[in-house]
Amino acid sequence: MAGSGGSPPVVIGVDIGTTSTKAVAYDTTGRQLATNSAGYPLGEPQPGYAEQDPQRILDAVVTSIRATLAELDRPVAGLSFSSAMHSLIGLDGDGDLLTPSITWADSRASRQAERLRAVPSGLALHRRTGTPIHPMAPLPKLLWFAEQQPALFDEVAHWVGIKDWVLLRFCGMLVTDHSIASGTGLMDIYRLDWDTEALAIAGISAQKLPQLVSTTAVLPRLTAWAASATGLPERTPVVVGAGDGPLANLGLGAVHPGMVACSIGTSGAMRVMVEHPGVDPLGGVFCYALTEDRWVVGGAINNGGIVLDWAGDALAPDLGTHAADELVALAARAPVGSGGLIMLPYLLSERAPHWSALPRGAYVGLTHGHRREHLVRSAIEGVCQQLALVLASVRSAGNEVREVRASGGFARSGLWRQILADALGVSVAFPAEHEGSSFGAALLGMQALGLIPSIDVAADLVRIEEIIRPDPAAAATYATLLPLFAELYDALVPTFTSLRRLAPGLPPEPTPTSPPM
């Protein structure tokens, strides 16, 4: 199928992220034609809260699409959506907002999640739904609303995610895709239907949730409002799309078994594409859908680039507020292993592979000889060691790891790249000029609209810029330290528990200089 004047058709991938929405136009050769983004804040009205105004996100979606359209000289074959997972919004019977968007970073449901994890059925629920029992997920959040705001809980007619609400405004249909639903803790990933036990725990019926559809479902037209707001024709088809994690694998070309996608932005993740759903026996990984025959198994970590941001603020404020390069240069002065200094980088608690809101950050092994270069380097090493634990859990789930492809803001740093390869103990490939989830969304949209034969073409469309191989000596050092790093979490759980118990009687935590993203 050709576009205007015989040129390849164009699909806009719209990625609704945690702090901004990006709309990127691609043709079917994988060429990026135009891109624009619009940001919005992540509010922390109380400790543990992380929420957003859905209307501001909707405005950003419209703004980014309209600006991207203005740069194109040919018609658009369709839109396809990606979004951050685990958000929860309450709507009334008319589809109007009753709550903000409660994001993945929100930890108010920590106690509800811990109760669920403690019962014998908790791990079975994780294995059946693919979603770890963690406050990030909508299931514990629903319990929190039922217990803490029962009047509001009863008033809500529909519980949705942020992409579901945007699609409701864009297309007038209340649907959610299997990918987003597989991150709620409410869907049986084997039956692709809402899980009866999970719904009973949450205290809701399936009628309070959107209709489940495939990620390649096509909504045939825009509402009059959406067409007017974006400048697109009403007949423009909209592909429902998927979650940003599975689509990041697609956008990196990591579409075959054994190909692992690693991303480090503010947070981080490791995901491998598989052909059948499944979770490891210990529940260390998630399993989220991409299509009916493609799934991603992996784990997300809360603490990625935010750890380096913290190190700059806390340890090297003299370098300025935008001094990432200087910080990395400082870290490069310290040796591999940071002179025996280990950092647990749990500044925003943690997710994989422990899936607990309890942990806090810690330096262990600090001596009189350590200087700030050691503290900064051990922070970077801690993030990469945490990802190594996630990779070990991916392998424990029975998955072969043949290749790692990495992306994210960290990838601009040569030191980050080398430490990651050394800590993982495998070669890491870095694609060039990709936009991750937005490209994945566009590719999924192209398949849904019949413009490409299969999403498998992604592996051929992504160009590898550089491959970093592990240094044998450094990799051996990190392999020696990894068991110690892993043991520290278990050793400090009693301390983390005591700190939380004592917290109400202690002076409040200092306010972070910037909110988590």
Coordinates of C-alpha atoms in Angstrom, one line a residue:
M1 CA 0.0 0.0 0.0
A2 CA 1.5 3.4 -1.0
G3 CA 0.9 6.8 0.4
S4 CA 0.5 10.1 -1.4
G5 CA 2.4 10.2 -4.7
G6 CA 3.5 6.6 -4.3
S7 CA 5.5 7.3 -1.1
P8 CA 5.3 4.8 1.7
P9 CA 2.3 5.1 4.1
V10 CA 2.7 7.0 7.4
V11 CA 1.6 6.0 10.9
I12 CA 2.0 8.2 13.9
G13 CA 3.1 6.3 17.1
V14 CA 1.8 8.2 20.2
D15 CA 3.7 7.3 23.4
I16 CA 2.0 8.5 26.6
G17 CA 4.9 8.5 29.0
T18 CA 5.2 9.4 32.7
T19 CA 6.3 13.0 32.2
S20 CA 5.6 13.7 28.5
T21 CA 3.8 12.4 25.4
K22 CA 5.7 12.0 22.2
A23 CA 4.1 11.7 18.8
V24 CA 6.4 10.4 16.1
A25 CA 5.5 9.8 12.4
Y26 CA 7.2 6.9 10.6
D27 CA 6.8 5.4 7.2
T28 CA 6.8 1.7 6.5
T29 CA 10.5 1.7 5.8
G30 CA 11.1 2.7 9.5
R31 CA 12.1 6.2 8.6
Q32 CA 11.2 8.9 11.1
L33 CA 9.6 11.8 9.4
A34 CA 8.5 14.1 12.2
T35 CA 8.4 14.2 16.0
N36 CA 7.1 16.4 18.7
S37 CA 6.4 16.1 22.4
A38 CA 4.6 17.9 25.2
G39 CA 5.3 17.5 28.9
Y40 CA 3.3 17.5 32.2
P41 CA 4.1 17.3 35.9
L42 CA 4.0 14.4 38.2
G43 CA 2.5 15.5 41.5
E44 CA 3.4 14.4 45.0
P45 CA 0.7 15.9 47.2
Q46 CA 1.6 13.6 50.0
P47 CA 4.5 11.2 50.8
G48 CA 4.0 8.1 48.7
Y49 CA 1.6 9.7 46.2
A50 CA 2.5 10.1 42.5
E51 CA -0.4 11.3 40.5
Q52 CA -1.3 13.3 37.4
D53 CA -4.1 15.4 35.9
P54 CA -5.5 13.3 33.0
Q55 CA -6.8 16.4 31.3
R56 CA -3.2 17.8 31.0
I57 CA -2.1 14.5 29.6
L58 CA -4.9 14.6 27.0
D59 CA -3.9 18.1 26.1
A60 CA -0.3 17.0 25.6
V61 CA -1.5 14.1 23.3
V62 CA -3.4 16.6 21.2
T63 CA -0.6 19.1 21.1
S64 CA 2.1 16.6 20.1
I65 CA -0.1 15.0 17.4
R66 CA -1.1 18.4 15.9
A67 CA 2.5 19.6 15.9
T68 CA 3.8 16.4 14.2
L69 CA 1.0 16.7 11.6
A70 CA 2.2 20.2 10.8
E71 CA 5.6 18.9 9.7
L72 CA 4.2 16.2 7.4
D73 CA 3.6 16.7 3.7
R74 CA 1.5 13.6 3.2
P75 CA -1.7 12.0 4.7
V76 CA -1.6 9.8 7.8
A77 CA -2.8 6.2 7.5
G78 CA -3.5 5.9 11.2
L79 CA -2.6 6.5 14.8
S80 CA -1.3 3.8 17.2
F81 CA -0.9 4.2 20.9
S82 CA 1.6 3.3 23.6
S83 CA 1.4 4.3 27.2
A84 CA 3.0 3.8 30.6
M85 CA 1.5 0.9 32.4
H86 CA -0.3 0.4 35.8
S87 CA -2.1 3.8 35.9
L88 CA -5.6 3.9 37.6
I89 CA -8.4 6.5 37.1
G90 CA -11.9 6.5 38.4
L91 CA -14.7 7.7 36.1
D92 CA -18.4 8.4 36.8
G93 CA -21.2 7.0 34.7
D94 CA -20.8 9.7 32.1
G95 CA -17.1 9.1 31.7
D96 CA -16.0 12.2 33.6
L97 CA -13.1 12.1 36.0
L98 CA -13.5 11.3 39.7
T99 CA -9.8 10.8 40.5
P100 CA -6.5 11.9 39.2
S101 CA -4.4 9.3 37.3
I102 CA -2.6 7.3 40.0
T103 CA 0.7 6.3 38.4
W104 CA 3.0 3.3 38.7
A105 CA 5.3 5.4 41.0
D106 CA 2.5 5.8 43.6
S107 CA 3.2 3.7 46.7
R108 CA 0.2 4.5 48.9
A109 CA -1.1 0.9 48.5
S110 CA 2.1 -0.6 50.1
R111 CA 0.3 -2.2 53.0
Q112 CA -2.4 -3.6 50.8
A113 CA 0.2 -5.1 48.5
E114 CA 2.1 -6.6 51.5
R115 CA -1.1 -8.3 52.8
L116 CA -1.8 -9.8 49.4
R117 CA 1.8 -11.1 49.0
A118 CA 1.7 -12.7 52.5
V119 CA -1.3 -15.0 51.8
P120 CA -0.7 -18.4 50.1
S121 CA -2.7 -17.3 47.1
G122 CA -0.6 -14.2 46.4
L123 CA 2.1 -16.0 44.4
A124 CA -0.6 -18.0 42.5
L125 CA -2.3 -14.7 41.7
H126 CA 1.0 -13.3 40.4
R127 CA 1.6 -16.3 38.2
R128 CA -1.9 -16.3 36.8
T129 CA -2.1 -12.6 36.1
G130 CA 1.5 -12.0 35.2
T131 CA 1.6 -8.9 37.4
P132 CA 3.7 -8.9 40.7
I133 CA 1.8 -8.1 43.9
H134 CA 3.2 -4.6 44.3
P135 CA 1.8 -1.1 45.0
M136 CA 2.5 -0.1 41.5
A137 CA -0.3 -2.3 40.2
P138 CA -4.0 -1.3 40.0
L139 CA -5.2 -4.3 42.1
P140 CA -3.6 -3.1 45.4
K141 CA -4.6 0.5 44.5
L142 CA -8.3 -0.6 44.2
L143 CA -8.0 -2.2 47.7
W144 CA -6.6 1.1 49.0
F145 CA -9.5 3.1 47.6
A146 CA -12.0 0.6 49.0
E147 CA -10.5 0.8 52.5
Q148 CA -9.5 4.5 52.6
Q149 CA -12.1 6.2 50.4
P150 CA -15.1 3.9 50.4
A151 CA -17.6 6.6 49.4
L152 CA -15.6 7.5 46.3
F153 CA -14.9 3.8 45.6
D154 CA -18.7 3.1 45.5
E155 CA -19.3 6.2 43.3
V156 CA -16.9 5.1 40.6
A157 CA -18.7 3.5 37.6
H158 CA -15.5 2.6 35.6
W159 CA -11.9 2.1 36.6
V160 CA -9.6 2.7 33.6
G161 CA -6.0 3.4 32.7
I162 CA -4.7 6.7 31.2
K163 CA -4.6 5.2 27.6
D164 CA -8.1 3.9 28.0
W165 CA -9.4 7.4 29.0
V166 CA -7.5 9.0 26.1
L167 CA -9.1 6.5 23.6
L168 CA -12.5 7.2 25.1
R169 CA -12.1 10.9 24.3
F170 CA -10.6 10.2 20.9
C171 CA -12.9 7.4 19.7
G172 CA -15.9 7.3 22.1
M173 CA -15.3 3.7 23.1
L174 CA -14.3 2.3 26.5
V175 CA -11.7 -0.4 25.8
T176 CA -8.4 -1.6 27.1
D177 CA -5.9 -3.8 25.4
H178 CA -4.5 -7.1 26.6
S179 CA -1.1 -5.5 27.1
I180 CA -2.3 -2.8 29.5
A181 CA -4.7 -5.2 31.1
S182 CA -1.8 -7.7 31.8
G183 CA -0.2 -5.0 34.0
T184 CA -3.3 -4.5 36.2
G185 CA -3.2 -7.7 38.2
L186 CA -6.8 -8.2 37.2
M187 CA -6.5 -10.3 34.0
D188 CA -5.8 -14.0 33.6
I189 CA -2.9 -14.0 31.0
Y190 CA -3.7 -17.5 29.9
R191 CA -7.5 -17.0 29.3
L192 CA -7.1 -13.3 28.2
D193 CA -10.1 -12.5 30.4
W194 CA -10.7 -10.7 33.7
D195 CA -9.7 -13.0 36.6
T196 CA -12.6 -13.9 38.9
E197 CA -10.5 -14.2 42.1
A198 CA -8.7 -10.9 41.4
L199 CA -12.0 -9.1 40.8
A200 CA -13.4 -10.5 44.1
I201 CA -10.3 -9.3 46.0
A202 CA -10.6 -5.9 44.5
G203 CA -14.3 -5.8 45.2
I204 CA -15.4 -4.9 41.7
S205 CA -17.2 -6.6 38.8
A206 CA -16.0 -6.9 35.2
Q207 CA -18.7 -4.3 34.3
K208 CA -16.6 -1.7 36.1
L209 CA -13.7 -2.3 33.8
P210 CA -13.3 -1.5 30.0
Q211 CA -14.0 -4.1 27.3
L212 CA -10.9 -6.2 26.6
V213 CA -9.6 -6.0 23.1
S214 CA -6.4 -7.1 21.3
T215 CA -3.5 -4.7 20.9
T216 CA -4.1 -4.7 17.2
A217 CA -7.8 -3.8 17.5
V218 CA -8.7 -0.9 15.1
L219 CA -11.1 1.8 16.3
P220 CA -12.6 3.0 12.9
R221 CA -12.9 6.7 13.4
L222 CA -12.2 9.7 15.6
T223 CA -14.8 11.7 17.5
A224 CA -15.7 15.1 16.1
W225 CA -13.9 16.7 19.1
A226 CA -10.7 14.7 18.5
A227 CA -10.7 15.4 14.7
S228 CA -11.1 19.1 15.3
A229 CA -8.5 19.2 18.1
T230 CA -5.8 17.3 16.2
G231 CA -6.5 18.3 12.6
L232 CA -7.0 14.7 11.5
P233 CA -9.9 13.6 9.4
E234 CA -12.7 11.8 11.4
R235 CA -12.2 8.7 9.3
T236 CA -8.6 8.2 10.6
P237 CA -8.3 4.7 12.1
V238 CA -6.9 4.4 15.6
V239 CA -5.0 1.2 16.6
V240 CA -5.5 0.6 20.3
G241 CA -1.8 -0.3 20.8
A242 CA -0.1 -1.7 23.9
G243 CA 2.0 -0.9 27.0
D244 CA 5.3 1.0 26.7
G245 CA 7.4 -1.8 28.0
P246 CA 6.4 -4.5 25.4
L247 CA 6.5 -1.9 22.7
A248 CA 10.0 -0.8 23.7
N249 CA 11.1 -4.3 22.9
L250 CA 9.5 -4.0 19.5
G251 CA 11.0 -0.6 18.9
L252 CA 14.4 -1.9 19.7
G253 CA 13.9 -4.8 17.3
A254 CA 14.1 -7.3 20.2
V255 CA 11.2 -9.4 18.8
H256 CA 12.7 -12.9 18.8
P257 CA 13.2 -15.3 21.8
G258 CA 16.5 -14.8 23.4
M259 CA 16.7 -11.1 22.5
V260 CA 16.6 -9.0 25.7
A261 CA 15.7 -5.3 25.7
C262 CA 17.2 -3.2 28.5
S263 CA 16.2 0.4 29.1
I264 CA 17.6 2.9 31.6
G265 CA 15.9 6.2 31.8
T266 CA 14.8 7.6 35.2
S267 CA 13.9 4.1 36.0
G268 CA 15.0 0.9 34.2
A269 CA 13.8 -2.5 32.9
M270 CA 14.9 -5.8 31.4
R271 CA 12.5 -7.7 29.1
V272 CA 12.8 -10.7 26.8
M273 CA 10.2 -11.6 24.1
V274 CA 8.6 -15.0 24.4
E275 CA 5.9 -16.9 22.5
H276 CA 4.0 -18.2 25.5
P277 CA 3.1 -16.5 28.8
G278 CA 4.8 -17.6 32.0
V279 CA 6.3 -16.5 35.3
D280 CA 9.3 -17.9 37.2
P281 CA 8.6 -20.2 40.2
L282 CA 9.7 -17.5 42.7
G283 CA 7.7 -14.7 41.1
G284 CA 10.7 -12.6 40.3
V285 CA 9.5 -11.4 36.9
F286 CA 6.4 -10.0 35.3
C287 CA 4.7 -11.3 32.1
Y288 CA 2.9 -8.8 29.9
A289 CA 1.3 -9.2 26.5
L290 CA 2.3 -7.6 23.2
T291 CA 0.1 -9.7 20.9
E292 CA -1.7 -13.0 21.3
D293 CA 1.5 -14.9 20.4
R294 CA 4.1 -12.4 21.7
W295 CA 4.8 -11.7 25.4
V296 CA 7.5 -10.0 27.4
V297 CA 9.0 -11.5 30.5
G298 CA 11.2 -9.3 32.7
G299 CA 11.3 -6.8 35.5
A300 CA 11.3 -3.1 36.0
I301 CA 13.4 -1.2 38.6
N302 CA 12.4 2.1 40.1
N303 CA 16.0 3.4 40.3
G304 CA 17.8 4.1 37.1
G305 CA 19.1 7.5 36.0
I306 CA 17.4 9.1 39.1
V307 CA 20.2 7.6 41.1
L308 CA 22.8 9.6 39.2
D309 CA 20.6 12.7 39.5
W310 CA 20.6 12.2 43.3
A311 CA 24.3 11.7 43.4
G312 CA 24.8 15.0 41.6
D313 CA 22.5 16.9 44.0
A314 CA 23.8 15.2 47.2
L315 CA 27.5 14.5 46.5
A316 CA 28.6 17.0 43.8
P317 CA 26.3 20.1 43.9
D318 CA 29.3 22.2 42.9
L319 CA 29.2 20.6 39.4
G320 CA 25.8 22.3 38.7
T321 CA 22.3 21.1 38.0
H322 CA 23.0 19.7 34.5
A323 CA 26.3 18.0 35.0
A324 CA 25.8 14.4 34.0
D325 CA 29.0 14.3 31.9
E326 CA 31.0 15.8 34.7
L327 CA 29.5 13.3 37.2
V328 CA 30.4 10.3 34.9
A329 CA 33.9 11.7 34.4
L330 CA 34.2 11.8 38.2
A331 CA 33.0 8.2 38.6
A332 CA 35.5 7.1 36.0
R333 CA 38.3 8.1 38.4
A334 CA 37.3 5.3 40.7
P335 CA 38.2 1.6 40.0
V336 CA 35.9 -1.2 39.0
G337 CA 34.0 -2.3 42.1
S338 CA 34.5 1.2 43.7
G339 CA 37.1 -0.1 46.1
G340 CA 34.8 -2.5 47.8
L341 CA 32.0 0.0 48.2
I342 CA 28.5 -1.4 47.4
M343 CA 25.4 0.8 47.0
L344 CA 21.9 -0.5 47.1
P345 CA 20.2 2.1 44.9
Y346 CA 16.7 1.9 46.4
L347 CA 16.0 5.6 46.6
L348 CA 12.4 5.1 45.4
S349 CA 12.0 1.7 47.1
E350 CA 12.2 -1.1 44.4
R351 CA 10.4 -3.4 42.1
A352 CA 12.1 -6.3 40.4
P353 CA 13.0 -8.9 41.5
H354 CA 11.9 -8.4 45.1
W355 CA 8.7 -6.4 44.4
S356 CA 8.6 -4.6 47.7
A357 CA 8.0 -1.0 48.7
L358 CA 10.1 -1.5 51.9
P359 CA 13.7 -1.1 50.8
R360 CA 15.7 2.1 51.1
G361 CA 19.1 3.0 49.7
A362 CA 22.3 2.1 51.5
Y363 CA 26.0 2.3 51.1
V364 CA 27.8 -0.7 52.6
G365 CA 31.6 -1.0 52.9
L366 CA 32.3 2.7 53.3
T367 CA 35.9 3.4 54.7
H368 CA 38.0 6.4 55.4
G369 CA 39.7 6.0 52.1
H370 CA 36.6 6.4 49.9
R371 CA 35.9 9.7 48.2
R372 CA 33.0 11.0 46.3
E373 CA 34.2 9.4 43.0
H374 CA 33.8 6.0 44.7
L375 CA 30.3 7.0 45.9
V376 CA 29.2 8.1 42.5
R377 CA 30.6 5.1 40.6
S378 CA 29.1 2.7 43.1
A379 CA 25.7 4.3 42.5
I380 CA 26.0 3.6 38.8
E381 CA 27.3 0.1 39.5
G382 CA 24.4 -0.5 41.9
V383 CA 21.9 0.3 39.2
C384 CA 23.6 -2.1 36.8
Q385 CA 23.9 -4.8 39.4
Q386 CA 20.2 -4.5 40.1
L387 CA 19.6 -5.1 36.4
A388 CA 21.9 -8.1 36.6
L389 CA 19.6 -9.5 39.3
V390 CA 16.6 -9.0 37.0
L391 CA 18.4 -10.7 34.1
A392 CA 19.1 -13.7 36.4
S393 CA 15.4 -13.9 37.2
V394 CA 14.6 -13.8 33.5
R395 CA 16.9 -16.8 33.0
S396 CA 15.3 -18.5 36.0
A397 CA 11.9 -18.2 34.2
G398 CA 13.4 -20.6 31.6
N399 CA 14.4 -18.0 29.0
E400 CA 17.6 -18.2 27.0
V401 CA 19.5 -14.9 26.8
R402 CA 21.4 -14.6 23.5
E403 CA 21.6 -10.8 23.0
V404 CA 20.9 -7.6 24.9
R405 CA 19.8 -4.4 23.2
A406 CA 19.9 -1.3 25.3
S407 CA 18.4 2.2 25.1
G408 CA 17.7 5.2 27.3
G409 CA 19.4 8.5 28.3
F410 CA 22.3 6.6 30.0
A411 CA 23.3 5.2 26.6
R412 CA 25.0 8.5 25.7
S413 CA 27.7 7.7 28.3
G414 CA 30.5 5.4 27.4
L415 CA 31.1 4.6 31.1
W416 CA 27.5 3.6 31.7
R417 CA 27.6 1.4 28.6
Q418 CA 30.7 -0.4 29.7
I419 CA 29.6 -0.9 33.3
L420 CA 26.3 -2.3 32.1
A421 CA 28.0 -4.8 29.8
D422 CA 30.5 -5.8 32.5
A423 CA 27.8 -6.2 35.2
L424 CA 25.5 -8.3 32.9
G425 CA 28.5 -10.3 31.6
V426 CA 27.2 -10.2 28.1
S427 CA 27.7 -8.0 25.0
V428 CA 25.2 -5.1 24.7
A429 CA 24.1 -3.7 21.4
F430 CA 23.0 0.0 21.1
P431 CA 20.6 0.8 18.3
A432 CA 20.9 4.1 16.5
E433 CA 18.2 6.8 16.1
H434 CA 15.3 4.9 17.6
E435 CA 12.4 6.2 19.7
G436 CA 11.6 3.0 21.5
S437 CA 8.0 2.7 22.4
S438 CA 6.7 5.2 19.8
F439 CA 8.4 3.2 17.0
G440 CA 7.0 0.0 18.5
A441 CA 3.5 1.5 18.6
A442 CA 3.9 2.6 14.9
L443 CA 5.0 -0.8 13.9
L444 CA 2.2 -2.5 15.7
G445 CA -0.2 -0.1 14.0
M446 CA 1.3 -0.8 10.6
Q447 CA 0.7 -4.5 11.1
A448 CA -2.9 -3.9 12.3
L449 CA -3.6 -1.8 9.3
G450 CA -2.1 -4.3 6.9
L451 CA 0.8 -2.0 5.9
I452 CA 3.5 -4.5 6.8
P453 CA 3.3 -8.3 6.9
S454 CA 4.4 -8.7 10.5
I455 CA 6.1 -6.9 13.4
D456 CA 9.0 -9.3 12.8
V457 CA 10.3 -6.7 10.3
A458 CA 11.4 -4.6 13.3
A459 CA 14.6 -6.7 13.7
D460 CA 15.6 -5.7 10.2
L461 CA 14.6 -2.0 10.5
V462 CA 16.6 -1.2 13.6
R463 CA 20.2 -0.3 12.9
I464 CA 22.8 -1.2 15.5
E465 CA 25.2 1.7 16.2
E466 CA 27.7 0.0 18.6
I467 CA 28.2 -3.3 20.4
I468 CA 30.0 -3.1 23.8
R469 CA 31.6 -6.3 24.9
P470 CA 32.3 -7.0 28.6
D471 CA 35.9 -6.6 29.8
P472 CA 36.8 -10.0 31.3
A473 CA 38.5 -8.7 34.4
A474 CA 35.8 -6.2 35.2
A475 CA 33.0 -8.8 34.5
A476 CA 34.8 -11.2 36.9
T477 CA 34.8 -8.5 39.6
Y478 CA 31.1 -7.8 39.3
A479 CA 30.3 -11.5 39.2
T480 CA 32.1 -11.9 42.5
L481 CA 30.2 -8.9 44.0
L482 CA 26.8 -9.8 42.7
P483 CA 26.0 -12.5 45.4
L484 CA 26.9 -10.0 48.1
F485 CA 24.8 -7.3 46.5
A486 CA 21.8 -9.8 46.4
E487 CA 22.3 -10.9 50.0
L488 CA 22.3 -7.3 51.3
Y489 CA 18.6 -6.9 50.5
D490 CA 17.6 -9.9 52.6
A491 CA 19.9 -8.9 55.4
L492 CA 18.5 -5.4 55.6
V493 CA 14.8 -6.2 55.4
P494 CA 14.4 -6.2 59.2
T495 CA 16.1 -2.7 59.2
F496 CA 13.8 -1.4 56.4
T497 CA 10.8 -2.8 58.4
S498 CA 11.9 -1.0 61.6
L499 CA 12.5 2.2 59.8
R500 CA 9.0 2.2 58.4
R501 CA 7.5 1.4 61.8
L502 CA 9.5 4.2 63.4
A503 CA 8.8 6.7 60.6
P504 CA 5.7 8.4 62.1
G505 CA 7.7 9.4 65.2
L506 CA 10.8 10.7 63.3
P507 CA 11.3 14.0 61.6
P508 CA 9.8 13.8 58.1
E509 CA 11.9 12.8 55.1
P510 CA 13.5 15.7 53.2
T511 CA 11.5 16.7 50.2
P512 CA 13.3 15.5 47.0
T513 CA 14.7 18.2 44.7
S514 CA 12.6 16.8 41.8
P515 CA 9.8 14.3 41.7
P516 CA 10.4 10.7 40.5
M517 CA 9.6 10.2 36.8

